[in-house]
Short mmCIF file of C-alpha atoms in Angstrom, two decimals:
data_model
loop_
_atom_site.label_atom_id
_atom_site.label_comp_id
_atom_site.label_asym_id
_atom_site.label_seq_id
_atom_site.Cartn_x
_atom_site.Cartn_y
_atom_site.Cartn_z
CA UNK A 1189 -72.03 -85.95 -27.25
CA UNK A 1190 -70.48 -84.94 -30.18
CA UNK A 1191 -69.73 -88.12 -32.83
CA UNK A 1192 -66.60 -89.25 -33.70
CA UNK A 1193 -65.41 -88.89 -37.37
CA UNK A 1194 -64.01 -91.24 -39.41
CA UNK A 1195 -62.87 -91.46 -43.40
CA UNK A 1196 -61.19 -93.24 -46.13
CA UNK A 1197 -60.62 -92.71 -49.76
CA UNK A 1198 -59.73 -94.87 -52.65
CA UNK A 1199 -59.29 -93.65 -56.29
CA UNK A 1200 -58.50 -95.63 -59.35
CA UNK A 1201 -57.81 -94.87 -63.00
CA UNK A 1202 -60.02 -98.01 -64.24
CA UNK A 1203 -60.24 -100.33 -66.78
CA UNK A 1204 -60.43 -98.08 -70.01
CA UNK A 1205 -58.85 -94.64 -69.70
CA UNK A 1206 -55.26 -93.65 -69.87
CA UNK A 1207 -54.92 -91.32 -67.21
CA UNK A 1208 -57.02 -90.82 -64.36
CA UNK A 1209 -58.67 -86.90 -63.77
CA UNK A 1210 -60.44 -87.88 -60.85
CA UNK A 1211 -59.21 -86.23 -57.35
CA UNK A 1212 -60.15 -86.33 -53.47
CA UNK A 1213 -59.02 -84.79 -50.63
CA UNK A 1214 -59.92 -84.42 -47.10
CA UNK A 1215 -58.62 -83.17 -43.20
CA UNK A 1216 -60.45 -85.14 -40.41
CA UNK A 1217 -58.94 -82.16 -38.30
CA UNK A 1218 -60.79 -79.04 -39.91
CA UNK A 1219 -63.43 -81.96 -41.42
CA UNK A 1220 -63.75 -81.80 -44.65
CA UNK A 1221 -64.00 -84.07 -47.59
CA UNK A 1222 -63.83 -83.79 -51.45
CA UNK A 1223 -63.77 -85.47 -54.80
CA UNK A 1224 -63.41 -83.99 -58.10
CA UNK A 1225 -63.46 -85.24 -61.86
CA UNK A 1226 -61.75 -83.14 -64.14
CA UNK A 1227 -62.60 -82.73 -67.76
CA UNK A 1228 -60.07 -81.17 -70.50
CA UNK A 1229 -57.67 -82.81 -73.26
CA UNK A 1230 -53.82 -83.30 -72.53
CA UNK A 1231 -53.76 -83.93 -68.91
CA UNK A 1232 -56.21 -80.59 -68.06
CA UNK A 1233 -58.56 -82.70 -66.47
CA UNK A 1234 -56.57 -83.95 -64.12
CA UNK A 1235 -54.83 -80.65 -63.38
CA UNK A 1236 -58.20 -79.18 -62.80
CA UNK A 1237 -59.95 -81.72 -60.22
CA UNK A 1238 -56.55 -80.94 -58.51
CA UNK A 1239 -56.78 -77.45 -58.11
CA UNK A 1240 -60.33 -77.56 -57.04
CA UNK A 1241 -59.30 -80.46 -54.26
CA UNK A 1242 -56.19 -78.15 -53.22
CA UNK A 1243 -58.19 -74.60 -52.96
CA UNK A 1244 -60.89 -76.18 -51.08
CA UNK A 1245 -59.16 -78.29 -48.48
CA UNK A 1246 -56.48 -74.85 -48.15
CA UNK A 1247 -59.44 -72.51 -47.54
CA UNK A 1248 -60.84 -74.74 -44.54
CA UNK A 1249 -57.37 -74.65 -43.02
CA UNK A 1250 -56.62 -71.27 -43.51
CA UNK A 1251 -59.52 -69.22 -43.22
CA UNK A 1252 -62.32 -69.45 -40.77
CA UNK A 1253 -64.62 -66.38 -42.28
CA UNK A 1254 -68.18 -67.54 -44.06
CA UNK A 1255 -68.40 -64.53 -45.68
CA UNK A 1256 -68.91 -64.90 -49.35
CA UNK A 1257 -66.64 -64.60 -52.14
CA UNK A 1258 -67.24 -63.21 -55.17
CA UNK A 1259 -70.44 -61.46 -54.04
CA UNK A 1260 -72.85 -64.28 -54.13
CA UNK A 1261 -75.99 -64.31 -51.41
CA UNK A 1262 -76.59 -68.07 -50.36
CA UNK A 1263 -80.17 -67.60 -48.01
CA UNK A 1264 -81.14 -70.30 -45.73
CA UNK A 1265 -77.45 -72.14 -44.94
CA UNK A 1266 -75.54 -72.49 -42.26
CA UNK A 1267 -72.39 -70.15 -42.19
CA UNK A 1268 -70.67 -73.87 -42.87
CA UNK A 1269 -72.57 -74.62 -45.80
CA UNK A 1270 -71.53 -70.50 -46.96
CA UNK A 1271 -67.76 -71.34 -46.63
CA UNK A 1272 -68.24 -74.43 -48.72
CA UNK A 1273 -69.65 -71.91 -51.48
CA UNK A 1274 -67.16 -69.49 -51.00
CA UNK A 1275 -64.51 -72.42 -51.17
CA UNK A 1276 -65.61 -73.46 -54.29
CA UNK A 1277 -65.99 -69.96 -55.91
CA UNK A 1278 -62.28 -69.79 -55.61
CA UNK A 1279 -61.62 -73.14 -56.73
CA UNK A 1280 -63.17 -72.27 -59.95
CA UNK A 1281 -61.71 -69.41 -60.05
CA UNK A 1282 -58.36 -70.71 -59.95
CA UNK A 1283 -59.53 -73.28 -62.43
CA UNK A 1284 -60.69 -70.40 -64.92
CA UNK A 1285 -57.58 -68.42 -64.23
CA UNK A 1286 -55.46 -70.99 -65.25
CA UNK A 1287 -57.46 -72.40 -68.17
CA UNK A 1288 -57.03 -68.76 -69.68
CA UNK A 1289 -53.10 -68.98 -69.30
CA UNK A 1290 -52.85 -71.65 -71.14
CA UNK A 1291 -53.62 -72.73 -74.32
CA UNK A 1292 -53.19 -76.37 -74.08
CA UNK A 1293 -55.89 -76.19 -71.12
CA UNK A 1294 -58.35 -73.59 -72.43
CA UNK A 1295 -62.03 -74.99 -71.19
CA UNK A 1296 -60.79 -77.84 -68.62
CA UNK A 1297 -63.21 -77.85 -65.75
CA UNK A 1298 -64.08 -80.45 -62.82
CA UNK A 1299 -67.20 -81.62 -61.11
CA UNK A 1300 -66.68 -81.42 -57.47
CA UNK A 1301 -69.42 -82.67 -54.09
CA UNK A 1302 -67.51 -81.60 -50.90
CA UNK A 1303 -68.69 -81.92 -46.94
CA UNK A 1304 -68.12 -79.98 -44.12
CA UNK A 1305 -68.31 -81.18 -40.80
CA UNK A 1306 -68.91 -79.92 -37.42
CA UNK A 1307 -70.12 -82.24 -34.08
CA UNK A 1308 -73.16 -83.44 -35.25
CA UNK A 1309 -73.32 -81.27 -38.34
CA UNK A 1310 -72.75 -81.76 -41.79
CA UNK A 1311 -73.48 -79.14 -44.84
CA UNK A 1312 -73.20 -80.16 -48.59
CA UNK A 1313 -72.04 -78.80 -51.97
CA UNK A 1314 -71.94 -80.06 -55.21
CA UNK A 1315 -71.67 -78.18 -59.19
CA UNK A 1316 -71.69 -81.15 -61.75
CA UNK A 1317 -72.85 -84.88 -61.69
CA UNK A 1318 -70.50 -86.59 -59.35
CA UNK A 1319 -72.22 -87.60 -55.97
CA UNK A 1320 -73.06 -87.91 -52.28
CA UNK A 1321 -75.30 -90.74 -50.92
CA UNK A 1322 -76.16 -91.25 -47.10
CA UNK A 1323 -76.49 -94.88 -45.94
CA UNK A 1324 -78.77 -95.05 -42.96
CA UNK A 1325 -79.60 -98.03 -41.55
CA UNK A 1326 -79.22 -100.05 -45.22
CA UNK A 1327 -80.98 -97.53 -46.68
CA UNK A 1328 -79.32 -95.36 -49.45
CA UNK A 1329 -80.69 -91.79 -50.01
CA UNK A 1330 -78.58 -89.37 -53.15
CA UNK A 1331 -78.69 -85.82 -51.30
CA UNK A 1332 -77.16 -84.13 -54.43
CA UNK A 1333 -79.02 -83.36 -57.37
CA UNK A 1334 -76.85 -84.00 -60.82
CA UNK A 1335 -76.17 -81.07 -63.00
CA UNK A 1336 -76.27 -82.90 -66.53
CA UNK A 1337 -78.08 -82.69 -69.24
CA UNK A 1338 -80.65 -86.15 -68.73
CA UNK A 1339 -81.04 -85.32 -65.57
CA UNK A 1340 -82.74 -81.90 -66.23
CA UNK A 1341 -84.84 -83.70 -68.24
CA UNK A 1342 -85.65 -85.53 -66.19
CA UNK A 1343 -86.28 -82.91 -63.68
CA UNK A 1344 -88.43 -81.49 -66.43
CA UNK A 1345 -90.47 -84.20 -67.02
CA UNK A 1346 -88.86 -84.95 -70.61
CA UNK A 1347 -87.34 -88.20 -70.17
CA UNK A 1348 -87.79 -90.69 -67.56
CA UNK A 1349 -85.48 -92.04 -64.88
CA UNK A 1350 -84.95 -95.17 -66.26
CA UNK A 1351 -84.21 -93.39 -70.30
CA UNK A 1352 -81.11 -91.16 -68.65
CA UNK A 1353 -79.97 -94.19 -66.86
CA UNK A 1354 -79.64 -95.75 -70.60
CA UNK A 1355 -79.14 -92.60 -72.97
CA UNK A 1356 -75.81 -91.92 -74.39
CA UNK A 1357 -75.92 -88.13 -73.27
CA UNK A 1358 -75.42 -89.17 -69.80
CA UNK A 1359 -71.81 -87.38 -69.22
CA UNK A 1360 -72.79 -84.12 -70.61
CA UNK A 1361 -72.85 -81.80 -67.70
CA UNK A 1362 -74.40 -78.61 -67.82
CA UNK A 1363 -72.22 -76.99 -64.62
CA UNK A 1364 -68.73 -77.39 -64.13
CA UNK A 1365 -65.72 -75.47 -61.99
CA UNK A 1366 -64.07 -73.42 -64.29
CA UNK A 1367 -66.10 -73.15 -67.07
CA UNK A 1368 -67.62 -69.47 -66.52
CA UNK A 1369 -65.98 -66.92 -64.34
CA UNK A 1370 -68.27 -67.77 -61.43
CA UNK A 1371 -70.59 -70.95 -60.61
CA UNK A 1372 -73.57 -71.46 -58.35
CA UNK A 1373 -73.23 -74.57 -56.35
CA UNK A 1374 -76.09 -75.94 -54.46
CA UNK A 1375 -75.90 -76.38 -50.62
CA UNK A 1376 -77.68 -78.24 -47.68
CA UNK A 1377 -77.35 -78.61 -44.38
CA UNK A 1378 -78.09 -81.82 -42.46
CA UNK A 1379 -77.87 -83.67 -39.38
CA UNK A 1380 -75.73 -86.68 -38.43
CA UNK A 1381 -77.13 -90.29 -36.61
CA UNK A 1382 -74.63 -92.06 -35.45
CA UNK A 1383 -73.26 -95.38 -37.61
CA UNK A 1384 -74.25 -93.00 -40.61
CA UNK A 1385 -72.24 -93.43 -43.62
CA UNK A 1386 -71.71 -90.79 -46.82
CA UNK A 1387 -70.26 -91.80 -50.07
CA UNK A 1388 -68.74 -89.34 -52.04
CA UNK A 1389 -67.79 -90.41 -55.95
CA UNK A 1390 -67.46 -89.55 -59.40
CA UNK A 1391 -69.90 -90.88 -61.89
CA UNK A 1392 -67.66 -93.81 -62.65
CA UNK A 1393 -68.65 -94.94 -59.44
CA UNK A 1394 -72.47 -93.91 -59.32
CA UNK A 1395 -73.51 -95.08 -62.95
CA UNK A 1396 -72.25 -98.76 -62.18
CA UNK A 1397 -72.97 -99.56 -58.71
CA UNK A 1398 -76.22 -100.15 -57.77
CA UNK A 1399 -77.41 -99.21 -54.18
CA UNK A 1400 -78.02 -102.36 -52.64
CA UNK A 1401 -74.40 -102.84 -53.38
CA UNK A 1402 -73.16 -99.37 -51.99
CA UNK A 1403 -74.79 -100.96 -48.48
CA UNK A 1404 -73.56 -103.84 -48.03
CA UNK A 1405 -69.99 -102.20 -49.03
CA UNK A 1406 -70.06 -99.97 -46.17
CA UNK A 1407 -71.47 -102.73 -43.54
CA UNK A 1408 -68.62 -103.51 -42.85
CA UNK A 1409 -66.16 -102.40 -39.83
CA UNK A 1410 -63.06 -101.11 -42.06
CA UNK A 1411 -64.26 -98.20 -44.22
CA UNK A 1412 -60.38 -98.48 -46.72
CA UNK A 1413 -61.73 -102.56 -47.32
CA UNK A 1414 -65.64 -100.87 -48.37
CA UNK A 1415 -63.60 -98.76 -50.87
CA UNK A 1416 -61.77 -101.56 -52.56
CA UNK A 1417 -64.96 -103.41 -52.35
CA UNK A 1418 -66.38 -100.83 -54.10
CA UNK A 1419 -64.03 -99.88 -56.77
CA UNK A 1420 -63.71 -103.64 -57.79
CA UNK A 1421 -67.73 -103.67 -58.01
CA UNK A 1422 -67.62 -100.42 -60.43
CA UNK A 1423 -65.48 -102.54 -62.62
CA UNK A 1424 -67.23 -105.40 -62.07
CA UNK A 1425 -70.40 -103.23 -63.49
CA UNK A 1426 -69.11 -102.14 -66.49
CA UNK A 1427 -67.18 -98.67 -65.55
CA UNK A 1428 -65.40 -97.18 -68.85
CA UNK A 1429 -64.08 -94.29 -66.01
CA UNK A 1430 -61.94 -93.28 -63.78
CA UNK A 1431 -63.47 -94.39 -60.39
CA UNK A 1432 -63.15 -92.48 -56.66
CA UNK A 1433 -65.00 -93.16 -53.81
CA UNK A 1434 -64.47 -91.27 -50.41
CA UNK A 1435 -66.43 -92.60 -47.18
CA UNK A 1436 -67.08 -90.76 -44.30
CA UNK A 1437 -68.75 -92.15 -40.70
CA UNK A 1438 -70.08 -91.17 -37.68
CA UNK A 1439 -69.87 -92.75 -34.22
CA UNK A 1440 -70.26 -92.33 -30.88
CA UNK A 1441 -66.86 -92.37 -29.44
CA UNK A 1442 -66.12 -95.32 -27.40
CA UNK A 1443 -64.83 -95.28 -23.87
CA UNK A 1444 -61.11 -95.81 -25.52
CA UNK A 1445 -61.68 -92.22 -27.32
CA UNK A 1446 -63.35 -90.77 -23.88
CA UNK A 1447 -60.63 -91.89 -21.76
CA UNK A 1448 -57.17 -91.38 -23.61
CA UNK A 1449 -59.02 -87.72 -25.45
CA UNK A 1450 -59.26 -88.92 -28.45
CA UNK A 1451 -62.19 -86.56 -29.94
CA UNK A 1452 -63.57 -85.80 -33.34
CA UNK A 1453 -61.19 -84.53 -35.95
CA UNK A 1454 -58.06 -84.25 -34.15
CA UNK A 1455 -55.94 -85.40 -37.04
CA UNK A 1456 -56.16 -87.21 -40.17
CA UNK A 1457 -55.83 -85.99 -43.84
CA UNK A 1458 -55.11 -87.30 -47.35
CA UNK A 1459 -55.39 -86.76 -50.63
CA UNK A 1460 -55.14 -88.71 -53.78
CA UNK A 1461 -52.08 -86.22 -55.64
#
């Protein structure tokens, strides 16, 4: 039996910055679910987490080929996992594209994880350091790897863990949306329990909140009440960022859903612009 979907998203422009540049999207009926955080002086930032939140969300609506765009070869994916790619080739295109019309946002760019759902399915994508955990039964597990500079070092076996987690080099990313002309994300495909929860958030979120926290946040039978919860512990922790966190569950459906048809990802979106 195919689970039932559910999601809510909270984003907040913190304690220290002026504007917020994070974004999230997502449509429980074509089921999927992004956040970006933009980067870029004079309100770029902002302007490009939207685009990338906009194009991806309006491919999955409009267009149901996983061919790829842009000519890129992604082995070893699900067609899903594909049209996430191919999504976010044209979000940074658009990003790039408008970057170079512009003088006043030359070199804005956006980190962006995004999900794609299907029954029991679920396929990844992320370019940059925000991230997506799954909570499973209290236990937290990061399925994206960061694409910033520490973390390659660590990766490398130059620094350890516990050096990036202190090192002021921590926001320099090393892949962004918009940025280049083109951008390899990285994609997995993986299979939903039910009662599972994902977090998607930007690193003002993921820097500050440890993971015992991020459980008992989303224990909890109202997913929009985890956000808050979650938000207010970011700030609690220190954040100096815009903060965005975007939860998504699985269930069984219960014999309400059976009996007046309510199935997975009949309805539902929302977006934080």
């Amino acid at each position: 039996m195919s689970l039932v979907i559910q999601a809510a998203g909270t984003t907040d422009i913190g304690l220290v910055r002026k504007n917020n540049e994070d974004n999230f999207g997502y449509d429980l009926r074509h089921g999927i679910f992004v956040v970006c955080d933009g980067m870029g002086g004079q309100q770029a930032g902002e302007l490009a987490s939207k685009i990338a939140v906009d194009t991806v969300l309006e491919y999955f609506r409009q267009n149901q080929d996983s061919a790829p765009v842009g000519g890129g070869r992604f082995e070893g994916v699900s067609p899903r996992a594909v049209s996430l790619a191919s999504a976010i080739q044209l979000a940074n295109q658009a990003i790039h594209e408008s970057g170079a019309r512009d003088v006043h946002h030359a070199g804005m760019g956006s980190t962006i994880v995004a999900v794609a759902a299907e029954g029991n399915l679920f396929s990844i994508a992320n370019v940059g350091d925000s991230r997506i955990y799954l909570i499973r039964n209290h236990d937290v597990v990061q399925l994206t790897n960061d694409h910033s500079l520490v973390m390659e070092q660590v990766r490398r076996g130059l620094m350890t863990l516990e050096e990036a987690e202190q090192s002021k080099m921590q926001n320099v990313i090393v892949r962004a949306l918009g940025t280049d002309e083109s951008v390899e994300p990285d994609l997995a495909d993986h299979e939903f329990n039910s009662d599972d929860v994902l977090l998607l958030c930007s690193d003002g979120m993921s820097r500050y909140v440890k993971n015992e926290k991020l459980a008992e946040a989303v224990n909890q039978d109202s997913l929009e009440q985890a956000c808050t919860d979650l938000i207010e512990a970011a700030k609690s922790g220190g954040s100096d960022d815009n903060i965005t966190c975007l939860l998504v569950r699985a269930l069984h459906p219960s014999w309400k859903d059976r009996i007046f048809g309510r199935l997975p990802g009949q309805s539902g979106q929302k977006s934080s612009t």
